[in-house]
Coordinates of C-alpha atoms in Angstrom, one line a residue:
X1 CA -0.3 2.3 4.5
X2 CA 1.0 5.3 2.7
X3 CA -0.2 6.3 -0.8
X4 CA 1.6 9.0 -2.6
X5 CA 0.0 9.9 -5.9
X6 CA 1.4 11.9 -8.8
X7 CA -1.5 13.6 -10.6
X8 CA -0.8 13.7 -14.4
X9 CA -1.8 17.0 -15.8
X10 CA -2.7 17.3 -19.5
X11 CA -1.0 19.9 -21.8
X12 CA -3.9 22.0 -22.8
X13 CA -5.2 25.6 -22.3
X14 CA -6.2 26.3 -18.7
X15 CA -9.5 28.0 -17.8
X16 CA -9.1 31.2 -15.9
X17 CA -11.9 30.3 -13.5
X18 CA -9.9 27.3 -12.2
X19 CA -6.5 28.8 -11.7
X20 CA -3.5 26.6 -12.1
X21 CA -1.1 24.5 -9.9
X22 CA 1.8 24.4 -12.3
X23 CA 5.3 24.1 -10.8
X24 CA 7.7 27.0 -10.9
X25 CA 10.1 25.3 -13.4
X26 CA 9.8 26.1 -17.1
X27 CA 8.9 22.4 -17.9
X28 CA 5.6 22.9 -16.1
X29 CA 4.5 25.9 -18.1
X30 CA 1.2 25.3 -19.8
X31 CA -0.2 22.6 -17.6
X32 CA -3.8 22.6 -16.2
X33 CA -5.0 22.6 -12.7
X34 CA -5.7 19.6 -10.5
X35 CA -9.3 18.5 -10.9
X36 CA -9.0 18.2 -14.7
X37 CA -7.7 15.7 -17.2
X38 CA -6.2 12.5 -16.0
X39 CA -6.9 13.2 -12.4
X40 CA -10.6 13.8 -12.8
X41 CA -13.3 13.6 -15.4
X42 CA -14.7 17.0 -14.5
X43 CA -14.7 19.7 -17.2
X44 CA -14.2 23.3 -16.1
X45 CA -14.0 25.2 -19.3
X46 CA -15.2 28.8 -19.2
X47 CA -18.2 30.1 -21.1
X48 CA -16.1 31.5 -24.0
X49 CA -14.6 28.0 -24.5
X50 CA -18.0 26.4 -24.6
X51 CA -19.3 28.9 -27.2
X52 CA -16.2 28.8 -29.3
X53 CA -15.4 32.5 -29.0
X54 CA -11.9 33.7 -28.2
X55 CA -11.0 35.2 -24.8
X56 CA -9.5 38.6 -24.5
X57 CA -6.0 38.4 -23.0
X58 CA -6.1 37.6 -19.3
X59 CA -3.5 36.9 -16.7
X60 CA -2.9 33.2 -15.9
X61 CA -1.4 32.4 -12.5
X62 CA 0.8 29.4 -11.8
X63 CA 2.3 28.5 -8.4
X64 CA 3.5 25.4 -6.5
X65 CA 2.1 24.2 -3.2
X66 CA 4.6 24.3 -0.5
X67 CA 6.0 20.9 0.6
X68 CA 4.4 19.4 3.7
X69 CA 1.2 21.4 3.5
X70 CA -1.9 19.7 4.9
X71 CA -5.3 20.5 6.0
X72 CA -6.6 20.3 9.6
X73 CA -9.3 21.8 11.6
X74 CA -7.7 25.2 11.5
X75 CA -6.6 27.4 8.6
X76 CA -3.9 26.0 6.3
X77 CA -1.4 27.9 4.3
X78 CA -1.9 26.7 0.7
X79 CA 0.8 28.6 -1.1
X80 CA 3.7 30.4 0.4
X81 CA 6.1 30.8 -2.5
X82 CA 5.9 33.3 -5.4
X83 CA 3.5 32.4 -8.2
X84 CA 4.2 33.2 -11.8
X85 CA 1.8 35.1 -13.9
X86 CA 1.7 35.4 -17.7
X87 CA 0.0 38.5 -19.2
X88 CA -0.4 39.2 -22.9
X89 CA 0.9 42.6 -24.1
X90 CA -1.3 44.8 -26.4
X91 CA 1.5 44.6 -29.0
X92 CA 1.8 40.8 -28.8
X93 CA 4.0 38.5 -26.8
X94 CA 3.9 37.5 -23.1
X95 CA 5.0 39.2 -19.9
X96 CA 6.2 36.9 -17.2
X97 CA 5.6 38.3 -13.7
X98 CA 6.3 36.9 -10.2
X99 CA 3.8 37.7 -7.5
X100 CA 4.2 36.9 -3.9
X101 CA 1.0 35.2 -2.9
X102 CA -0.3 33.7 0.3
X103 CA -3.6 31.8 0.3
X104 CA -5.1 30.8 3.6
X105 CA -8.1 28.5 3.8
X106 CA -10.2 26.8 6.4
X107 CA -11.3 23.3 5.5
X108 CA -13.8 21.1 7.4
X109 CA -14.0 17.4 7.3
X110 CA -17.5 16.1 6.4
X111 CA -19.3 13.0 5.2
X112 CA -20.6 12.6 1.6
X113 CA -23.9 10.9 0.7
X114 CA -22.0 7.7 0.1
X115 CA -20.6 7.8 3.6
X116 CA -17.0 8.6 2.6
X117 CA -15.2 11.6 4.2
X118 CA -15.0 14.8 2.1
X119 CA -13.2 18.1 2.6
X120 CA -15.3 21.2 2.4
X121 CA -14.0 24.7 1.9
X122 CA -15.4 26.9 4.6
X123 CA -13.3 30.1 4.1
X124 CA -10.6 31.3 1.8
X125 CA -8.6 34.5 1.8
X126 CA -5.7 35.7 -0.3
X127 CA -2.8 38.1 0.4
X128 CA -0.8 39.6 -2.5
X129 CA 2.7 41.0 -1.9
X130 CA 5.4 42.3 -4.2
X131 CA 5.0 41.9 -8.0
X132 CA 8.1 41.9 -10.2
X133 CA 8.8 41.6 -13.9
X134 CA 10.7 38.4 -14.8
X135 CA 10.8 38.6 -18.6
X136 CA 9.4 41.0 -21.3
X137 CA 9.7 44.7 -21.8
X138 CA 7.2 47.1 -20.2
X139 CA 7.5 50.8 -19.5
X140 CA 7.2 51.8 -15.8
X141 CA 3.9 53.7 -16.2
X142 CA 2.3 50.6 -17.9
X143 CA 3.8 48.3 -15.3
X144 CA 1.9 50.3 -12.6
X145 CA -1.3 49.7 -14.5
X146 CA -0.6 46.0 -14.8
X147 CA 0.2 45.8 -11.1
X148 CA -3.1 47.5 -10.2
X149 CA -5.0 45.1 -12.5
X150 CA -3.4 42.0 -11.0
X151 CA -4.2 43.2 -7.5
X152 CA -7.8 43.3 -8.5
X153 CA -8.0 40.1 -10.6
X154 CA -5.7 37.6 -8.9
X155 CA -7.7 37.2 -5.6
X156 CA -10.6 36.0 -7.6
X157 CA -8.5 33.4 -9.4
X158 CA -6.6 31.9 -6.5
X159 CA -9.4 30.5 -4.2
X160 CA -10.8 28.4 -7.1
X161 CA -7.5 26.6 -7.0
X162 CA -8.3 25.4 -3.5
X163 CA -11.6 24.2 -4.6
X164 CA -10.0 22.3 -7.5
X165 CA -7.6 20.6 -5.2
X166 CA -10.4 19.6 -2.8
X167 CA -12.3 18.1 -5.7
X168 CA -9.4 15.8 -6.6
X169 CA -8.8 14.9 -2.9
X170 CA -12.5 14.1 -2.4
X171 CA -12.4 11.9 -5.5
X172 CA -9.4 10.1 -4.1
X173 CA -11.1 9.6 -0.7
X174 CA -14.2 8.2 -2.4
X175 CA -12.3 5.6 -4.4
X176 CA -9.6 4.7 -1.9
X177 CA -11.7 4.1 1.2
X178 CA -13.6 0.9 0.5
X179 CA -14.2 -2.7 1.7
X180 CA -12.2 -5.4 -0.1
X181 CA -13.2 -9.0 0.4
X182 CA -10.6 -11.6 1.4
X183 CA -12.5 -14.6 0.1
X184 CA -13.7 -17.0 2.9
X185 CA -11.3 -15.4 5.4
X186 CA -13.0 -12.0 5.8
X187 CA -12.3 -8.5 4.4
X188 CA -10.0 -5.5 4.6
X189 CA -11.6 -2.1 5.1
X190 CA -9.4 0.9 4.1
X191 CA -10.0 4.0 6.2
X192 CA -8.3 7.4 6.4
X193 CA -5.8 7.5 9.2
X194 CA -5.0 11.2 8.9
X195 CA -6.1 14.1 6.7
X196 CA -4.5 14.2 3.2
X197 CA -1.1 15.8 2.8
X198 CA -0.5 17.9 -0.4
X199 CA 3.0 18.7 -1.7
X200 CA 3.5 20.3 -5.0
X201 CA 1.8 18.0 -7.6
X202 CA 1.6 15.0 -5.2
X203 CA -1.2 14.0 -2.9
X204 CA -0.3 11.7 0.0
X205 CA -2.9 9.6 1.8
X206 CA -2.3 7.8 5.0
X207 CA -4.6 4.8 4.8
X208 CA -5.3 2.5 7.7
X209 CA -6.2 -1.1 6.7
X210 CA -8.6 -2.7 9.1
X211 CA -8.7 -6.5 8.7
X212 CA -12.0 -8.2 9.7
X213 CA -12.9 -11.9 9.9
X214 CA -15.9 -13.4 8.1
X215 CA -18.1 -12.5 11.1
X216 CA -17.1 -8.8 10.7
X217 CA -15.0 -8.7 13.9
X218 CA -11.9 -6.6 13.7
X219 CA -8.7 -8.7 13.9
X220 CA -6.0 -6.8 15.9
X221 CA -3.3 -9.1 16.9
X222 CA -1.2 -8.0 20.0
X223 CA 2.1 -6.4 19.0
X224 CA 5.3 -8.1 20.2
X225 CA 7.0 -6.6 23.3
X226 CA 9.1 -3.6 22.5
X227 CA 12.8 -4.3 22.1
X228 CA 15.3 -2.3 24.2
X229 CA 16.1 -0.3 21.1
X230 CA 12.9 0.8 19.4
X231 CA 12.6 0.1 15.7
X232 CA 13.5 2.8 13.3
X233 CA 10.8 4.5 11.2
X234 CA 10.3 3.1 7.7
X235 CA 12.7 4.7 5.3
X236 CA 10.9 5.0 2.0
X237 CA 13.1 5.5 -1.0
X238 CA 12.8 8.9 -2.7
X239 CA 9.8 9.3 -5.0
X240 CA 10.6 10.0 -8.6
X241 CA 8.6 12.5 -10.7
X242 CA 5.6 11.2 -12.7
X243 CA 5.2 8.2 -10.5
X244 CA 2.6 7.0 -7.9
X245 CA 3.8 5.1 -4.8
X246 CA 2.1 2.8 -2.4
X247 CA 3.9 1.6 0.8
X248 CA 2.4 -1.7 2.2
X249 CA 3.4 -2.0 5.8
X250 CA 4.5 -5.2 7.6
X251 CA 1.5 -5.0 9.9
X252 CA -0.9 -5.9 7.0
X253 CA 1.1 -9.0 6.1
X254 CA 1.2 -10.2 9.8
X255 CA -2.5 -9.6 10.2
X256 CA -3.5 -11.5 7.1
X257 CA -1.3 -14.5 8.1
X258 CA -2.8 -14.2 11.6
X259 CA -6.2 -14.4 10.1
X260 CA -5.2 -17.5 8.2
X261 CA -4.0 -19.0 11.5
X262 CA -7.2 -18.3 13.5
X263 CA -9.3 -19.7 10.7
X264 CA -7.4 -23.0 10.8
X265 CA -6.2 -22.4 7.2
X266 CA -2.6 -23.2 8.2
X267 CA -3.5 -26.6 9.7
X268 CA -3.3 -29.9 7.8
X269 CA -3.5 -33.7 8.1
X270 CA -1.0 -35.2 5.7
X271 CA -2.0 -38.7 4.7
X272 CA -0.5 -41.1 2.1
X273 CA -3.2 -40.0 -0.4
X274 CA -1.8 -36.4 -0.3
X275 CA 1.8 -37.3 -1.2
X276 CA 3.2 -38.8 -4.4
X277 CA 4.4 -42.4 -4.4
X278 CA 8.0 -41.4 -4.4
X279 CA 7.7 -39.6 -1.1
X280 CA 8.1 -42.1 1.8
X281 CA 5.3 -42.1 4.4
X282 CA 5.5 -45.5 6.1
X283 CA 6.9 -47.0 9.3
X284 CA 9.5 -48.8 7.2
X285 CA 11.0 -45.4 6.0
X286 CA 10.8 -43.9 9.5
X287 CA 12.6 -46.9 11.0
X288 CA 15.6 -46.2 8.8
X289 CA 15.9 -42.7 10.4
X290 CA 14.8 -43.1 14.0
X291 CA 14.1 -46.8 14.8
X292 CA 13.8 -46.1 18.5
X293 CA 10.7 -44.0 17.8
X294 CA 8.6 -46.9 16.6
X295 CA 8.4 -49.1 19.6
X296 CA 6.8 -52.4 18.7
X297 CA 5.1 -51.2 15.5
X298 CA 5.7 -53.5 12.6
X299 CA 7.2 -52.2 9.3
X300 CA 5.1 -51.2 6.3
X301 CA 2.4 -49.3 8.1
X302 CA 1.2 -46.0 6.8
X303 CA 1.8 -42.7 8.7
X304 CA -0.3 -39.7 9.4
X305 CA 1.3 -36.3 10.0
X306 CA -1.1 -33.9 11.8
X307 CA 0.2 -30.3 11.7
X308 CA -1.3 -27.7 13.9
X309 CA -0.3 -24.0 14.0
X310 CA -1.3 -22.6 17.4
X311 CA 0.5 -19.2 17.1
X312 CA 0.3 -16.5 14.5
X313 CA 3.2 -16.7 11.9
X314 CA 5.6 -13.8 11.8
X315 CA 6.6 -12.0 8.6
X316 CA 10.0 -10.4 8.1
X317 CA 10.7 -7.8 5.4
X318 CA 14.3 -6.8 5.1
X319 CA 17.4 -7.0 2.9
X320 CA 15.2 -7.2 -0.2
X321 CA 13.8 -10.5 1.0
X322 CA 10.4 -11.5 2.4
X323 CA 10.3 -14.5 4.8
X324 CA 7.5 -16.1 6.8
X325 CA 8.2 -18.1 10.0
X326 CA 5.4 -20.6 11.0
X327 CA 5.7 -22.3 14.4
X328 CA 3.8 -25.7 14.3
X329 CA 3.2 -28.8 16.3
X330 CA 3.6 -32.0 14.2
X331 CA 2.0 -35.2 15.6
X332 CA 3.2 -38.4 13.9
X333 CA 0.8 -41.3 14.1
X334 CA 0.4 -44.7 12.5
X335 CA -2.4 -44.4 10.1
X336 CA -5.4 -46.7 10.0
X337 CA -8.1 -45.3 7.6
X338 CA -10.8 -47.6 9.1
X339 CA -9.5 -47.9 12.6
X340 CA -7.9 -45.9 15.4
X341 CA -4.7 -44.0 14.7
X342 CA -1.9 -44.7 17.2
X343 CA 0.3 -41.7 18.3
X344 CA 4.1 -42.2 18.0
X345 CA 5.6 -38.9 18.9
X346 CA 5.2 -35.1 18.8
X347 CA 7.6 -32.5 17.4
X348 CA 7.9 -28.7 17.8
X349 CA 8.7 -27.3 14.4
X350 CA 9.6 -24.0 12.9
X351 CA 9.0 -23.6 9.1
X352 CA 10.9 -20.8 7.4
X353 CA 9.5 -20.0 4.0
X354 CA 10.6 -17.6 1.3
X355 CA 7.9 -15.4 -0.2
X356 CA 7.9 -14.4 -3.9
X357 CA 5.8 -11.2 -4.3
X358 CA 4.1 -10.2 -7.5
X359 CA 1.6 -7.3 -7.9
X360 CA -1.5 -7.6 -10.0
X361 CA -3.9 -4.8 -10.9
X362 CA -5.5 -4.7 -7.4
X363 CA -3.6 -7.1 -5.2
X364 CA -0.1 -8.2 -4.0
X365 CA 0.2 -11.9 -4.5
X366 CA 2.5 -14.2 -2.5
X367 CA 4.0 -17.6 -3.5
X368 CA 5.8 -19.5 -0.8
X369 CA 8.6 -22.0 -0.9
X370 CA 10.2 -23.9 2.0
X371 CA 13.7 -22.6 2.8
X372 CA 14.4 -24.7 5.9
X373 CA 12.8 -26.7 8.7
X374 CA 14.0 -27.1 12.2
X375 CA 12.4 -29.6 14.7
X376 CA 12.8 -30.6 18.3
X377 CA 11.2 -33.6 20.1
X378 CA 8.3 -32.5 22.3
X379 CA 7.3 -36.0 23.5
X380 CA 7.6 -39.7 22.5
X381 CA 5.5 -42.7 23.4
X382 CA 8.5 -45.0 22.9
X383 CA 12.1 -43.7 23.4
X384 CA 13.7 -40.3 23.1
X385 CA 15.7 -39.6 20.0
X386 CA 17.5 -36.9 18.1
X387 CA 14.6 -35.3 16.1
X388 CA 17.0 -33.4 13.8
X389 CA 17.5 -36.7 11.8
X390 CA 13.9 -36.3 10.6
X391 CA 14.4 -32.7 9.2
X392 CA 15.3 -33.8 5.6
X393 CA 12.5 -36.3 5.4
X394 CA 9.9 -33.9 6.8
X395 CA 11.1 -31.1 4.5
X396 CA 10.4 -33.4 1.6
X397 CA 6.9 -34.2 2.8
X398 CA 6.1 -30.5 3.6
X399 CA 7.2 -29.3 0.2
X400 CA 4.9 -31.6 -1.7
X401 CA 1.9 -31.7 0.6
X402 CA 1.8 -28.5 2.8
X403 CA 3.3 -25.7 0.8
X404 CA 0.9 -26.1 -2.2
X405 CA -2.0 -25.9 0.3
X406 CA -0.6 -22.7 1.7
X407 CA -0.3 -21.1 -1.7
X408 CA -3.9 -22.0 -2.5
X409 CA -5.1 -20.3 0.7
X410 CA -2.9 -17.3 -0.2
X411 CA -4.7 -16.8 -3.6
X412 CA -6.7 -14.0 -1.9
X413 CA -3.5 -11.9 -1.9
X414 CA -2.9 -8.7 -0.1
X415 CA -5.5 -6.2 -1.3
X416 CA -4.3 -2.7 -2.4
X417 CA -6.4 0.5 -2.1
X418 CA -8.3 1.5 -5.2
X419 CA -7.0 5.0 -5.9
X420 CA -7.9 6.8 -9.2
X421 CA -8.0 3.3 -11.0
X422 CA -4.2 3.0 -10.7
X423 CA -3.2 -0.4 -12.1
X424 CA -0.4 -2.0 -10.1
X425 CA 0.2 -4.9 -12.5
X426 CA 3.3 -3.3 -13.9
X427 CA 4.5 -1.7 -10.7
X428 CA 8.2 -1.8 -9.7
X429 CA 8.4 -3.7 -6.4
X430 CA 11.0 -3.1 -3.7
X431 CA 11.3 -4.8 -0.4
X432 CA 12.6 -2.4 2.3
X433 CA 12.8 -2.9 6.0
X434 CA 9.3 -3.6 7.4
X435 CA 7.5 -2.6 4.2
X436 CA 6.9 -3.2 0.5
X437 CA 7.1 -0.2 -1.9
X438 CA 5.2 -0.3 -5.2
X439 CA 6.0 2.4 -7.7
X440 CA 3.8 3.0 -10.8
X441 CA 4.8 5.2 -13.7
X442 CA 2.1 7.9 -14.3

């Protein structure tokens, strides 16, 4: 499960001690570093702000993180493109300078007091290269003074940027990695699959959902055999600015439905009490479809349909459509509430259901409807017959008695990771091949 977060940055003055992670474009000028505002409740104002006294003019750096930058056990390059620096002139106005900056840091993975992983800054070093004037007027002698000043000041401003980013990432890890209950079925534990990936103003987390049954055992259904042509990687649509994106993989859907199957939540005994009076469920109605299946049974007797799902259902996500295929054995019996039921025949059935998906604040909800039903005769205690003649009748029974039960069991939904209190209720939902993409405007 991939989570790509856009961190909203407030438009307010930035403290020098924290640096800045503004983008290079003009639209990003004046934003504040990660670790403040909407992304975090931490305040990092300098002493002069807290006492209400004005600062003397100071340089303010701004630079993007290079795309694809991540942290591992070794040093990571945090910034490899030129940063912009604004410096106030003694006579008023701002100078805009470009400085070639490289920040290298060594980050270790640790464990917090709450048991969640945290990233700890072990070492940070900076390397400044060429400095050039982008806008403003400055005599050459004064430019040399400014250049010398920047070489002294900037190194002390850049490494706090790394610490600010780590603070936001650690907050993400603390909120995203959690145990979410699945009602009476079990739970889903979100763990970190790989270290976070940082790209510009986005933080990407690769979260591994681990599904457990009510006893706490990990549910890991065997994967189907690999086809001759291996499946293509998931193609996630391009991420727009000022949005957060969650990719819910097909694996999580299959595992949740597998958990329903192992718990017996997909099995049902359909008796006349579970269907409305306008739905036929007697030997008289069955005789009009397949009279050879009844043997010597008299008309007017009630029927019992015992449905058992012995294999895990399969979920398909493609062509903007979600479908669930449930293989089932249907035993048809004459029903005697106070006596012994008499078996008539057994069918092998495949139910194909459409899934309507709707996100809420913390879950992805599913509502199923029967698209089609196909049956084949497995065995008969009377005579063999063409089971396809029963498909329309059985579809009617399943729609009124079985599908509502499925939807009740699916009320638990597919849990979504809790990241920075992102509310997914108004998320745009897109079904792509083998995944669901939820996009939330920041």
